[in-house]
Short mmCIF file of C-alpha atoms and ligand atoms in Angstrom, two decimals:
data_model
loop_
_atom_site.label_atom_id
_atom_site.label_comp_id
_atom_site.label_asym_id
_atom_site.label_seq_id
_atom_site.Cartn_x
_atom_site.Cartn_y
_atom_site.Cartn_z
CA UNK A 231 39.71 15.72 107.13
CA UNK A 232 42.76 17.20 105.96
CA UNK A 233 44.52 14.65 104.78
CA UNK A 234 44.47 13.48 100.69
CA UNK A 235 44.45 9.57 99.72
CA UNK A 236 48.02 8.22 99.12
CA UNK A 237 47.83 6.43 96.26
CA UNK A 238 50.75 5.04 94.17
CA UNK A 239 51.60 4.33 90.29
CA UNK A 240 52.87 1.33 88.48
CA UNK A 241 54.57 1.92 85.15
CA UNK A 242 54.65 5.55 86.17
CA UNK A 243 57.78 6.45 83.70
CA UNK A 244 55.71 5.19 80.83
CA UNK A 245 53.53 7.22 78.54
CA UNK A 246 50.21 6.29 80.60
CA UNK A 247 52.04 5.98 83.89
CA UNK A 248 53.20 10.17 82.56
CA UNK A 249 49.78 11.07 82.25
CA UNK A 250 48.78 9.69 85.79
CA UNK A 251 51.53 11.61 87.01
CA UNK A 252 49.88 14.57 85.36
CA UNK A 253 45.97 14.48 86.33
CA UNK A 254 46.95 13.26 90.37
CA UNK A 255 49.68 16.45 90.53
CA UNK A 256 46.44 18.66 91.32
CA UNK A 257 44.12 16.37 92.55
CA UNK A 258 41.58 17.13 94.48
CA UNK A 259 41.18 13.70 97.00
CA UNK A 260 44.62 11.76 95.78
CA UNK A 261 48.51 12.39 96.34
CA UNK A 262 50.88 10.13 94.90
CA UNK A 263 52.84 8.96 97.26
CA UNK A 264 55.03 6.84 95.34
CA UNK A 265 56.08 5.81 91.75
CA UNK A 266 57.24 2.51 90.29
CA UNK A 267 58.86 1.13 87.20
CA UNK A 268 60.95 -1.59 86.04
CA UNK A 269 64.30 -2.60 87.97
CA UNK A 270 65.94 -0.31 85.36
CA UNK A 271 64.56 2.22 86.43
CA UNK A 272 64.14 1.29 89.93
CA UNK A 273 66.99 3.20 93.00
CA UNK A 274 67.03 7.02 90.48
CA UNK A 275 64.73 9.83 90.65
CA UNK A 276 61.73 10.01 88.57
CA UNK A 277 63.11 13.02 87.15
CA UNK A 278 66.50 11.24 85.94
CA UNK A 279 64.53 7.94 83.74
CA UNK A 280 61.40 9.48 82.91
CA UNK A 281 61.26 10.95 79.37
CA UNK A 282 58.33 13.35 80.10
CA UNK A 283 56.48 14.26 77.21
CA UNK A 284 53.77 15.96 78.87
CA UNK A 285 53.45 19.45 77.52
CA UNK A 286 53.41 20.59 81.25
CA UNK A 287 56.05 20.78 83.50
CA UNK A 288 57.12 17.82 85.33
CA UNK A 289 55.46 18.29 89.21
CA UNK A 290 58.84 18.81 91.01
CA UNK A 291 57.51 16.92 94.28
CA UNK A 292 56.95 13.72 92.26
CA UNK A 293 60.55 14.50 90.16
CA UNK A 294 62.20 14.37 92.95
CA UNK A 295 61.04 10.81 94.35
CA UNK A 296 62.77 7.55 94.34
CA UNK A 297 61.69 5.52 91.75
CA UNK A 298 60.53 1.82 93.41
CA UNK A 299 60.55 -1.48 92.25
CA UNK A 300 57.00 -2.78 91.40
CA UNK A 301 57.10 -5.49 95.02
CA UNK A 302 57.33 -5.32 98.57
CA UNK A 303 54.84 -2.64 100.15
CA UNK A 304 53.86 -0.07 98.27
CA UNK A 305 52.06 2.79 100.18
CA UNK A 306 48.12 3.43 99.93
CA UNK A 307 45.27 1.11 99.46
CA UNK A 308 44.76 2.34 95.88
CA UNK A 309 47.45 1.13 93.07
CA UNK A 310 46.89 2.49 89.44
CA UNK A 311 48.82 0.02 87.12
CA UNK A 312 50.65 1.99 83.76
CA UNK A 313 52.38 -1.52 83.17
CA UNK A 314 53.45 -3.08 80.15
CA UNK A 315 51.02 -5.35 79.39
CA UNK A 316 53.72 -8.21 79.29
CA UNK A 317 54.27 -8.15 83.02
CA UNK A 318 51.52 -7.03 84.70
CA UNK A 319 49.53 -10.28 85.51
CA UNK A 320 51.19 -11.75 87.82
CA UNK A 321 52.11 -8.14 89.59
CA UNK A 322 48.49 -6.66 89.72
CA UNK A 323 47.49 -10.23 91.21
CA UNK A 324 50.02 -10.10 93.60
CA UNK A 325 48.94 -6.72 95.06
CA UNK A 326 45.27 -7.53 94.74
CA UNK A 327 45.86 -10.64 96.91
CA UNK A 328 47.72 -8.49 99.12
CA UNK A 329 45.19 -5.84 100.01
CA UNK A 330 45.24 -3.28 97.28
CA UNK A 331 42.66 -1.85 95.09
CA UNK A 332 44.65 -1.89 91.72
CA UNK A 333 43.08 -0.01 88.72
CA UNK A 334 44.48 -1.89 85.82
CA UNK A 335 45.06 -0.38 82.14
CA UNK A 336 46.86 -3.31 81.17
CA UNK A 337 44.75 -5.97 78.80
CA UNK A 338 45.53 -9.02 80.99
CA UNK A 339 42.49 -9.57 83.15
CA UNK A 340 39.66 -7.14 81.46
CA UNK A 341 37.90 -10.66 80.16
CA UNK A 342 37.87 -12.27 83.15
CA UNK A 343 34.49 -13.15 84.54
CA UNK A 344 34.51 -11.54 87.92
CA UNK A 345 36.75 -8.53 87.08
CA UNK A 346 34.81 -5.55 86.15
CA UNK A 347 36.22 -3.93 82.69
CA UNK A 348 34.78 -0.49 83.67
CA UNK A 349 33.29 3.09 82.23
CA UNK A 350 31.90 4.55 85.16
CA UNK A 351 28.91 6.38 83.21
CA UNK A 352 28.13 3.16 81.36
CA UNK A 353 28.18 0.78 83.31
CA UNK A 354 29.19 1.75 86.72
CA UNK A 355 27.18 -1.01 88.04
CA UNK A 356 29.70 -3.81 87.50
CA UNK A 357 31.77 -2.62 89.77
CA UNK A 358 29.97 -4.78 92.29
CA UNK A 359 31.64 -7.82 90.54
CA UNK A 360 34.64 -7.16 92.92
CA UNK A 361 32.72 -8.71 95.44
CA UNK A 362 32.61 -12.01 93.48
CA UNK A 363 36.51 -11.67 92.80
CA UNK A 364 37.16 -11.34 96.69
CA UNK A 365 34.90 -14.54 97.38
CA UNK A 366 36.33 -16.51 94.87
CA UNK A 367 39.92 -15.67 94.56
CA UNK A 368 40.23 -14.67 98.56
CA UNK A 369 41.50 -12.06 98.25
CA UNK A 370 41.65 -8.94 100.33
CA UNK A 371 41.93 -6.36 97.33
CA UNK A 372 40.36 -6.23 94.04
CA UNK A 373 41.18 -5.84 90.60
CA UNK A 374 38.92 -3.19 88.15
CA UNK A 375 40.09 -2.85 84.52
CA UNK A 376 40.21 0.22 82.26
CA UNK A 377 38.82 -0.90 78.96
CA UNK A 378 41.12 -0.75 75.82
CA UNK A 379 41.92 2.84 75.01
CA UNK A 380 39.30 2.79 71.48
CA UNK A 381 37.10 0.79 72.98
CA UNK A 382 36.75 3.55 76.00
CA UNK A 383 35.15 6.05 73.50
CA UNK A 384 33.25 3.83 71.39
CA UNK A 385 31.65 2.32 73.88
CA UNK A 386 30.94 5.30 76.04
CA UNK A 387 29.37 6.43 72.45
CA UNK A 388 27.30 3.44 71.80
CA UNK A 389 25.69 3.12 75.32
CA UNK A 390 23.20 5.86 74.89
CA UNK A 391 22.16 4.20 71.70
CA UNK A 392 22.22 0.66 72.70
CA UNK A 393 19.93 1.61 75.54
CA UNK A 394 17.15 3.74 73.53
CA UNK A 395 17.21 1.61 70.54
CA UNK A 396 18.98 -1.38 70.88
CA UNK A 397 22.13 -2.33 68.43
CA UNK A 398 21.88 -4.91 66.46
CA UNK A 399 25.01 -4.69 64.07
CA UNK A 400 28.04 -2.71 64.39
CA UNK A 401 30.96 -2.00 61.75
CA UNK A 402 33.63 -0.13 62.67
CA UNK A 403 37.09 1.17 61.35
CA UNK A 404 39.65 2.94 63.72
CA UNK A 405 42.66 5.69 63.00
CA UNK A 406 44.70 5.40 66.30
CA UNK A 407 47.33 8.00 67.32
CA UNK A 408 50.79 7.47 67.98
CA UNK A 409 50.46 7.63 71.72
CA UNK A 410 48.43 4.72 71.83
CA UNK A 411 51.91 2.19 71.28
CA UNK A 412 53.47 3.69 74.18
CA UNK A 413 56.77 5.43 74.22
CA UNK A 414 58.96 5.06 72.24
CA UNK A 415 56.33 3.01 70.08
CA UNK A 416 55.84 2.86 66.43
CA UNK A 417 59.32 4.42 64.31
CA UNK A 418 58.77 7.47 62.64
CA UNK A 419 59.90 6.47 59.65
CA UNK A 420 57.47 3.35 59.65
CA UNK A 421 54.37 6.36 60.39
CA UNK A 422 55.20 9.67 59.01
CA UNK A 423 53.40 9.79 56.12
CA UNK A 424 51.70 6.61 55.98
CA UNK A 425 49.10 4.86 57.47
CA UNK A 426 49.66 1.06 59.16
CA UNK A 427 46.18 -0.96 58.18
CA UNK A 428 47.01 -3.63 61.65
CA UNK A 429 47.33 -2.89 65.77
CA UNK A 430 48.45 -6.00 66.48
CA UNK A 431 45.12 -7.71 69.04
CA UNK A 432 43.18 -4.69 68.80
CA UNK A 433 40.32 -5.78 66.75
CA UNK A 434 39.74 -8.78 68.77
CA UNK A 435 39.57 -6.46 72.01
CA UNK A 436 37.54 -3.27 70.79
CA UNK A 437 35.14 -6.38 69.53
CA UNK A 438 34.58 -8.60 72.93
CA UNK A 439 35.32 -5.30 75.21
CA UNK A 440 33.09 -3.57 73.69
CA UNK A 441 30.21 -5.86 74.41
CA UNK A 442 31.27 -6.98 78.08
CA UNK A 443 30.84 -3.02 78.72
CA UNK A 444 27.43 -2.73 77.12
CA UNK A 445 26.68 -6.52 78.59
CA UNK A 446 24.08 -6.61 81.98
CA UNK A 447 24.90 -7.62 85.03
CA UNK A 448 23.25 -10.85 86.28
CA UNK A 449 23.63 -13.53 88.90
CA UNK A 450 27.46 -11.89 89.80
CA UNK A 451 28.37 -12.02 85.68
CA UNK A 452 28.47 -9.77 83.03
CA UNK A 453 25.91 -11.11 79.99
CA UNK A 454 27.82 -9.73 76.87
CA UNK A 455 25.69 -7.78 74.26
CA UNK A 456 24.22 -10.04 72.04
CA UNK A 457 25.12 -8.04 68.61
CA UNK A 458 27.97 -8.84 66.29
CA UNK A 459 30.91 -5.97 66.34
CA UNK A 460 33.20 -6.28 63.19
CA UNK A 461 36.45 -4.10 63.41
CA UNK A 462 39.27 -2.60 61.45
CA UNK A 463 41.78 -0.35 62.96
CA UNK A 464 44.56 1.81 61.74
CA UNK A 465 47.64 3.30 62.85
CA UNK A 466 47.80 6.77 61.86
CA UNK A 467 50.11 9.86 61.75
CA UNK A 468 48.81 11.29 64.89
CA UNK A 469 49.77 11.96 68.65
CA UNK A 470 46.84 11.82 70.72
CA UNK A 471 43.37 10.91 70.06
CA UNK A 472 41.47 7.95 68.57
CA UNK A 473 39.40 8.35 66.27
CA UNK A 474 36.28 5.67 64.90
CA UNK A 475 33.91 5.75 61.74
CA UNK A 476 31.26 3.35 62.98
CA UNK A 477 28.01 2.31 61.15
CA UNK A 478 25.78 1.07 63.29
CA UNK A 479 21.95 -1.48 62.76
CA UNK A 480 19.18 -0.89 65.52
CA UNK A 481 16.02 -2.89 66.41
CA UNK A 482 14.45 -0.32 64.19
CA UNK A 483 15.09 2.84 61.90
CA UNK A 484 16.34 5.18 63.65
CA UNK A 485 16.74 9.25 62.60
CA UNK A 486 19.86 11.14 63.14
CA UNK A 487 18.00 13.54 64.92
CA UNK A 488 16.50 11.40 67.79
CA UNK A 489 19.95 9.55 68.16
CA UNK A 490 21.89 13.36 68.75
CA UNK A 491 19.23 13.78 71.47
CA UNK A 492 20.20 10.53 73.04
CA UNK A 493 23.73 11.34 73.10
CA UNK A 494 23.56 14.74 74.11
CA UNK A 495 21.05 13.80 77.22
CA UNK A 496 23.22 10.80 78.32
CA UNK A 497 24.62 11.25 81.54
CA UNK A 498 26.08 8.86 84.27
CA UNK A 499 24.57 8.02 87.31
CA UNK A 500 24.15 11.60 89.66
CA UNK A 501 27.21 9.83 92.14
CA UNK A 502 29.15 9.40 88.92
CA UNK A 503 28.39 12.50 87.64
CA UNK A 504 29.51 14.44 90.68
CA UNK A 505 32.99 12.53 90.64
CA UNK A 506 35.99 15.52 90.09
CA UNK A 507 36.93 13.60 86.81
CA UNK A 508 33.74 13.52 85.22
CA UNK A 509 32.91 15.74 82.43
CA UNK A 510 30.09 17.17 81.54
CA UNK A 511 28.02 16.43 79.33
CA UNK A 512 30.54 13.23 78.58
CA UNK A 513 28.75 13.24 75.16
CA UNK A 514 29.73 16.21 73.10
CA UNK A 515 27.94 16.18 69.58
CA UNK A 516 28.87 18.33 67.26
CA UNK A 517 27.71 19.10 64.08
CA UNK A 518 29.68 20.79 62.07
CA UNK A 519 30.82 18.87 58.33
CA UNK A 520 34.18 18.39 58.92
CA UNK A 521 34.17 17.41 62.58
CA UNK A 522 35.78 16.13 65.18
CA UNK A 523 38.90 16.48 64.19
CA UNK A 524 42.24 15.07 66.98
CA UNK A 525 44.30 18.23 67.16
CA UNK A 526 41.12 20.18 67.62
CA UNK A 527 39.02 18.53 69.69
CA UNK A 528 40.82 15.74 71.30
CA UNK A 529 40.88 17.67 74.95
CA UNK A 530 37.02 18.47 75.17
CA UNK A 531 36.00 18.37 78.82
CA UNK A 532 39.70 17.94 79.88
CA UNK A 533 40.38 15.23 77.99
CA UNK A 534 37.20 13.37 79.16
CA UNK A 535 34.48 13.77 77.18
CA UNK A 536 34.03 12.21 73.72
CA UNK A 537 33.13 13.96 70.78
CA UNK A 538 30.62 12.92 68.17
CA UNK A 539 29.96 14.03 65.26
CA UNK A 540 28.88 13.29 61.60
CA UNK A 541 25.95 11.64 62.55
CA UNK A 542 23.78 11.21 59.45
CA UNK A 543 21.60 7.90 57.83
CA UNK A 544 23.51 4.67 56.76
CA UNK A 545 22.22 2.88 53.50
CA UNK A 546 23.73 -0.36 54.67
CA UNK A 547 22.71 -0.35 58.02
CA UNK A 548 20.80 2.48 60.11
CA UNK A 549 22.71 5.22 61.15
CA UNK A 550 26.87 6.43 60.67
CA UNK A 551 28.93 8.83 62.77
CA UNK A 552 32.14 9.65 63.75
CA UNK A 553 33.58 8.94 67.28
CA UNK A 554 36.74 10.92 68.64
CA UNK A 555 37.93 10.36 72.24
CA UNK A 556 41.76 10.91 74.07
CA UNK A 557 43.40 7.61 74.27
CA UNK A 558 45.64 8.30 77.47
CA UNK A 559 43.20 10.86 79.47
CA UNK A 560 39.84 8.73 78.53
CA UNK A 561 41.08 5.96 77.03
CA UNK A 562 43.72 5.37 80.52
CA UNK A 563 44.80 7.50 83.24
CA UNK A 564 42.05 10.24 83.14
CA UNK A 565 39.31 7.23 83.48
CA UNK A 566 41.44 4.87 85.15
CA UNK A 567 41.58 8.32 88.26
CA UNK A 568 37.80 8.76 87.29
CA UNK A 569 36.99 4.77 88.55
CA UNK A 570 39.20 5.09 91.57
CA UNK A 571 36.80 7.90 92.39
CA UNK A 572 33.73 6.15 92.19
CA UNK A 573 35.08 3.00 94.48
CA UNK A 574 35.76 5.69 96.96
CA UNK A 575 32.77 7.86 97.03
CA UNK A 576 30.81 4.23 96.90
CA UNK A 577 33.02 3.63 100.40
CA UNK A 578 34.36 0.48 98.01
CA UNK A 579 37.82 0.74 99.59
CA UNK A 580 38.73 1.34 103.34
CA UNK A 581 41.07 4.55 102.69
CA UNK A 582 41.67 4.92 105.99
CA UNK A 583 39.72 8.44 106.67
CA UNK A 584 37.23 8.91 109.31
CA UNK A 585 34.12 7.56 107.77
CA UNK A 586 31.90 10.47 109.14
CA UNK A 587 33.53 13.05 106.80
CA UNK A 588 31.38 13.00 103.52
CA UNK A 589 33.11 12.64 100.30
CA UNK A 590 32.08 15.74 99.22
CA UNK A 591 33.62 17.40 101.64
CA UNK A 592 36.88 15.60 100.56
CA UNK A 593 36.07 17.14 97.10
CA UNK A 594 35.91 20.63 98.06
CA UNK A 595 39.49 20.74 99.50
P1 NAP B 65 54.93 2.28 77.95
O1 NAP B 65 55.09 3.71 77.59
O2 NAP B 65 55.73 1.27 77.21
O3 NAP B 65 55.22 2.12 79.55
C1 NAP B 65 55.36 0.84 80.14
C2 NAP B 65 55.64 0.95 81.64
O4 NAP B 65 55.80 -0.39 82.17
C3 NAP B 65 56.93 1.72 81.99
O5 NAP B 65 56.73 2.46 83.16
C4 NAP B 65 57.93 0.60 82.26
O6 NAP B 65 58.97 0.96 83.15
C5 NAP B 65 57.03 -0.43 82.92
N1 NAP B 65 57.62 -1.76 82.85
C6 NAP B 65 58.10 -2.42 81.76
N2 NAP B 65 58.60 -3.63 82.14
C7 NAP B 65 58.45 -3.72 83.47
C8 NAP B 65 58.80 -4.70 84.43
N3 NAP B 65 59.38 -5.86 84.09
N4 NAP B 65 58.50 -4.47 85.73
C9 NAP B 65 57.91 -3.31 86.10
N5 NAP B 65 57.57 -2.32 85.24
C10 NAP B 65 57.84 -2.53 83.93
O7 NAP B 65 53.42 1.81 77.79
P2 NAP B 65 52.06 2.69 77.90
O8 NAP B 65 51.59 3.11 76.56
O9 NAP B 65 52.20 3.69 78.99
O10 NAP B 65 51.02 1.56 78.33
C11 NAP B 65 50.97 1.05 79.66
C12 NAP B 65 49.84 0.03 79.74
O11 NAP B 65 48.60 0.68 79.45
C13 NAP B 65 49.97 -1.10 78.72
O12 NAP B 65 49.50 -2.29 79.29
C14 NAP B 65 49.09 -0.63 77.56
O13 NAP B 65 48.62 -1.69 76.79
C15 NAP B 65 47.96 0.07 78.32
N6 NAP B 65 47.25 1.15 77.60
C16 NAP B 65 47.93 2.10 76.89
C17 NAP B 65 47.22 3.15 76.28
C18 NAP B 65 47.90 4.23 75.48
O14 NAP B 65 47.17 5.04 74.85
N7 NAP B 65 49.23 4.33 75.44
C19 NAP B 65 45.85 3.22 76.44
C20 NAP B 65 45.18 2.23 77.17
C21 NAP B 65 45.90 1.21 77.76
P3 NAP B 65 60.47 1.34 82.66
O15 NAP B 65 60.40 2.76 82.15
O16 NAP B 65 61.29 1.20 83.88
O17 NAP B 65 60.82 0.36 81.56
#
């Protein structure tokens, strides 16, 4: 096997589609073989109508492509969709019907019954809802959703807990960077020095997201979490990172203590764990008073791991904390690579390598 994956990005020129761009320059099983945006951007070089904002340099390989409309054939079996969340139902469907595997950040399908809404170490399981999608839909490809970009942490940060104690009551209040609007997103003069109490949507997702991905799988459907989830979130003066104070009720009391210990033992699955996007631990708690904080831990475990910290008794419910996690590396692209990973090392998608070479072999090239 010598050969990497070709694999090929929707909504690359966005801030998401950027951040793909990024994390598959140097990976270690996929090669982007092509890059697609709007028909404005569509016939010019990545390079030319892509406002990179990654504090890397642009990969020249990938500057130098052709920039393709988002129809017709698109190489590889695997598609990772950056789009704007206006347009990309009817294109993901498309391509799914087609053939492709198409790893979705957009918020269009992530409620639908047979589409899993996916993080890998949670509830990596789901992923076998695909099969359901291809039966009913006939189709030859699949759709898999990336949960909302707060919702990825939280809910990553909740599923230790949920499974030793049980939640039965969850408050929480966001502070959302910048990044997470997109580019050029929110003015500065509407953020600088202010905070925006409303993200338009976003506290009806992080609510019903959050317990689809904590849900159990049963009979080919997810059974949502039976707890109420009651939301606020906040636009804050920050680029990258989300950050949530959550309060949360259990079955029964529960010490700060014992719930660190859950966090900090929580691990995926071993297949999941071995993935090259997965951090580890992909729980970091931390205990210092005054963290996490975005701008200093906002890239723990490349990005990938979440960061928890404040954890201490609740006198309204049982326990409070503080949740940090990176909206376009966990939140999107860096989970949305870490998923495609797990359909492949599960053989989930015919990739068109010779089936005898392991995957870990693939890993080590
Ligand atoms: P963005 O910066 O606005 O990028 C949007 C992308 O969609 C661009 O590549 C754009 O291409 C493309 N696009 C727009 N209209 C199109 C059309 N008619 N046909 C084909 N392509 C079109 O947005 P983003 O923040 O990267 O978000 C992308 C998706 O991920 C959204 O659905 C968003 O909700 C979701 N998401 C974002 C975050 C985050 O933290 N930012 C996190 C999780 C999920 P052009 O450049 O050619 O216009």
């Amino acid at each position: 096997m010598s050969e990497k994956i070709p694999v090929t990005i929707l909504g690359a020129t966005g801030t998401v589609g950027q951040k793909f761009v990024r994390l598959l320059a140097e990976h270690p099983w996929f090669e982007v073989a092509a890059v697609a945006a709007s028909s404005a951007s569509a016939g010019r070089t990545y390079e030319e109508v892509a406002r990179w904002r990654e504090n890397v340099p642009l990969p020249p390989a990938i500057g130098r492509m052709t920039v393709r409309e988002c129809t017709g054939i698109l190489p590889g079996r695997i598609l990772f969709s950056a789009l704007d969340a206006e347009v990309a139902g009817p294109i993901e469907q498309a391509f799914a019907s087609a053939g492709a595997v198409v790893v979705t950040n957009a918020r269009t399908h992530r409620m639908e019954r047979d589409v899993p809404l996916l993080i890998p170490e949670v509830n990596g399981d789901h992923l076998t809802l695909i099969d359901c999608q291809r039966e009913t839909r006939g189709w030859k490809g699949s759709i898999l959703a990336n949960p909302n970009c707060s919702t990825a942490a939280l809910a990553l940060a909740l599923a230790p807990l949920h499974r030793a104690f049980g939640i039965e009551r969850l408050f929480v209040s966001t502070l959302q960077a910048v990044s997470g609007a997109g580019y050029p997103g929110v003015p500065s003069l509407d953020i600088l020095g202010n905070v925006i109490p409303h993200i338009g949507g976003e506290e009806e997702k992080i609510e019903r997201e959050t317990r689809k991905i904590l849900g159990t799988l049963s009979n080919g459907a997810v059974e949502p979490a039976d707890f109420p989830v009651s939301v606020h979130t906040n636009r804050v003066a920050v680029v990258d990172g989300h950050m949530a104070t959550v309060s949360v009720g259990f079955s029964r009391r529960v010490r700060p203590d014992e719930a660190m210990e859950a966090l900090r033992d929580f691990r995926g699955s071993a297949r999941v764990a071995g993935l090259p996007s997965s951090p580890t631990p992909p729980i970091e708690v931390d205990e210092r008073v005054d963290r996490p904080q975005p701008r200093l831990d906002v890239d723990r475990g490349g990005g990938m791991a979440v960061t928890v910290g404040r954890v201490r008794p609740c006198p309204v419910l049982d326990l409070r904390m503080v949740v940090l996690g990176h909206n376009t590396v966990r939140g999107a692209a860096g989970q949305g690579v870490q998923i495609a990973e797990l359909l492949v090392a599960e053989g989930r998608v015919d990739v068109g390598f010779d089936p005898e070479v392991s995957l870990w072999d693939l890993a080590a090239l």
